[in-house]
mmCIF file of C-alpha atoms in Angstrom:
data_model
loop_
_atom_site.group_PDB
_atom_site.id
_atom_site.type_symbol
_atom_site.label_atom_id
_atom_site.label_comp_id
_atom_site.label_asym_id
_atom_site.label_seq_id
_atom_site.Cartn_x
_atom_site.Cartn_y
_atom_site.Cartn_z
ATOM 1 C CA UNK T 822 -81.317 -7.519 -38.552
ATOM 2 C CA UNK T 823 -83.965 -7.639 -36.169
ATOM 3 C CA UNK T 824 -83.600 -10.871 -34.262
ATOM 4 C CA UNK T 825 -79.836 -10.948 -34.152
ATOM 5 C CA UNK T 826 -76.497 -12.321 -35.850
ATOM 6 C CA UNK T 827 -76.675 -16.020 -34.818
ATOM 7 C CA UNK T 828 -77.160 -18.297 -37.497
ATOM 8 C CA UNK T 829 -80.492 -19.768 -36.021
ATOM 9 C CA UNK T 830 -81.636 -16.175 -35.702
ATOM 10 C CA UNK T 831 -80.698 -15.418 -39.315
ATOM 11 C CA UNK T 832 -82.661 -18.539 -40.410
ATOM 12 C CA UNK T 833 -85.668 -17.738 -38.168
ATOM 13 C CA UNK T 834 -85.829 -13.995 -39.328
ATOM 14 C CA UNK T 835 -85.547 -15.319 -42.965
ATOM 15 C CA UNK T 836 -88.478 -17.844 -42.682
ATOM 16 C CA UNK T 837 -90.418 -15.413 -40.485
ATOM 17 C CA UNK T 838 -90.413 -12.726 -43.150
ATOM 18 C CA UNK T 839 -91.418 -15.260 -45.687
ATOM 19 C CA UNK T 840 -93.993 -17.051 -43.492
ATOM 20 C CA UNK T 841 -96.199 -18.108 -46.381
ATOM 21 C CA UNK T 842 -93.750 -20.106 -48.181
ATOM 22 C CA UNK T 843 -91.586 -23.148 -47.522
ATOM 23 C CA UNK T 844 -88.112 -23.633 -48.453
ATOM 24 C CA UNK T 845 -85.426 -26.239 -48.751
ATOM 25 C CA UNK T 846 -82.173 -26.208 -46.939
ATOM 26 C CA UNK T 847 -80.489 -25.093 -50.210
ATOM 27 C CA UNK T 848 -82.837 -22.275 -50.790
ATOM 28 C CA UNK T 849 -82.429 -20.908 -47.413
ATOM 29 C CA UNK T 850 -78.585 -21.181 -47.632
ATOM 30 C CA UNK T 851 -78.365 -19.421 -51.030
ATOM 31 C CA UNK T 852 -80.556 -16.666 -49.782
ATOM 32 C CA UNK T 853 -79.088 -15.943 -46.592
ATOM 33 C CA UNK T 854 -75.472 -16.894 -47.660
ATOM 34 C CA UNK T 855 -74.821 -19.429 -44.909
ATOM 35 C CA UNK T 856 -73.346 -22.898 -45.649
ATOM 36 C CA UNK T 857 -75.751 -25.982 -45.925
ATOM 37 C CA UNK T 858 -74.186 -27.264 -42.523
ATOM 38 C CA UNK T 859 -74.834 -24.151 -40.777
ATOM 39 C CA UNK T 860 -78.548 -23.989 -41.980
ATOM 40 C CA UNK T 861 -79.031 -27.531 -41.293
ATOM 41 C CA UNK T 862 -77.624 -27.040 -37.626
ATOM 42 C CA UNK T 863 -79.949 -23.983 -37.149
ATOM 43 C CA UNK T 864 -82.993 -25.752 -38.594
ATOM 44 C CA UNK T 865 -82.659 -28.554 -36.216
ATOM 45 C CA UNK T 866 -82.412 -26.132 -33.111
ATOM 46 C CA UNK T 867 -85.345 -24.178 -34.382
ATOM 47 C CA UNK T 868 -87.514 -27.328 -34.912
ATOM 48 C CA UNK T 869 -86.586 -28.579 -31.174
ATOM 49 C CA UNK T 870 -87.814 -25.088 -30.041
ATOM 50 C CA UNK T 871 -91.025 -25.461 -31.979
ATOM 51 C CA UNK T 872 -90.430 -22.408 -34.360
ATOM 52 C CA UNK T 873 -90.012 -24.430 -37.453
ATOM 53 C CA UNK T 874 -91.709 -27.487 -39.125
ATOM 54 C CA UNK T 875 -91.228 -29.705 -42.069
ATOM 55 C CA UNK T 876 -94.086 -28.603 -44.155
ATOM 56 C CA UNK T 877 -93.627 -31.348 -46.874
ATOM 57 C CA UNK T 878 -91.164 -33.725 -48.413
ATOM 58 C CA UNK T 879 -90.539 -33.922 -51.982
ATOM 59 C CA UNK T 880 -88.077 -36.548 -53.462
ATOM 60 C CA UNK T 881 -85.092 -36.288 -51.269
ATOM 61 C CA UNK T 882 -85.556 -32.826 -49.913
ATOM 62 C CA UNK T 883 -87.439 -31.460 -46.869
ATOM 63 C CA UNK T 884 -89.187 -28.190 -47.174
ATOM 64 C CA UNK T 885 -89.325 -26.069 -43.852
ATOM 65 C CA UNK T 886 -91.370 -23.072 -43.024
ATOM 66 C CA UNK T 887 -92.240 -21.180 -39.961
ATOM 67 C CA UNK T 888 -94.684 -22.736 -37.406
ATOM 68 C CA UNK T 889 -97.498 -20.470 -37.595
ATOM 69 C CA UNK T 890 -99.514 -22.448 -35.159
ATOM 70 C CA UNK T 891 -97.079 -21.974 -32.363
ATOM 71 C CA UNK T 892 -97.878 -19.273 -29.703
ATOM 72 C CA UNK T 893 -94.303 -18.207 -30.072
ATOM 73 C CA UNK T 894 -94.843 -16.960 -33.695
ATOM 74 C CA UNK T 895 -97.990 -15.159 -32.718
ATOM 75 C CA UNK T 896 -95.713 -13.184 -29.955
ATOM 76 C CA UNK T 897 -92.962 -12.530 -32.585
ATOM 77 C CA UNK T 898 -95.407 -11.367 -35.135
ATOM 78 C CA UNK T 899 -96.800 -8.917 -32.770
ATOM 79 C CA UNK T 900 -93.167 -7.808 -31.688
ATOM 80 C CA UNK T 901 -92.148 -7.563 -35.267
ATOM 81 C CA UNK T 902 -95.219 -5.499 -36.337
ATOM 82 C CA UNK T 903 -94.191 -2.842 -33.678
ATOM 83 C CA UNK T 904 -91.070 -1.789 -35.348
#
C-alpha cells in the first residue's frame, strides 16, 4: 500500500487508482474488503478533507469519486507517479 493502512487511506488509494470512475459505498466496500460502515466513515472524512466528492446520485445510492479539481489530487498524482 502506497498511502498506508487506515481505512481512509485505503479508500483514498482505491479511488485514486481508479480516478476515471465513480463508485457506490457497496462497490468500494466489496472491492477493498472493508465494512460499509467503515467505508462510510472514511468517505465522510475524505469529503471533509476535500479529497472526494459525490459525483452523482442514482435512486438511493450516491456515487463517489476522487476530486480531480483539488490541488491535493494534483500533488498526490505527482507523488504517486514518482514511484
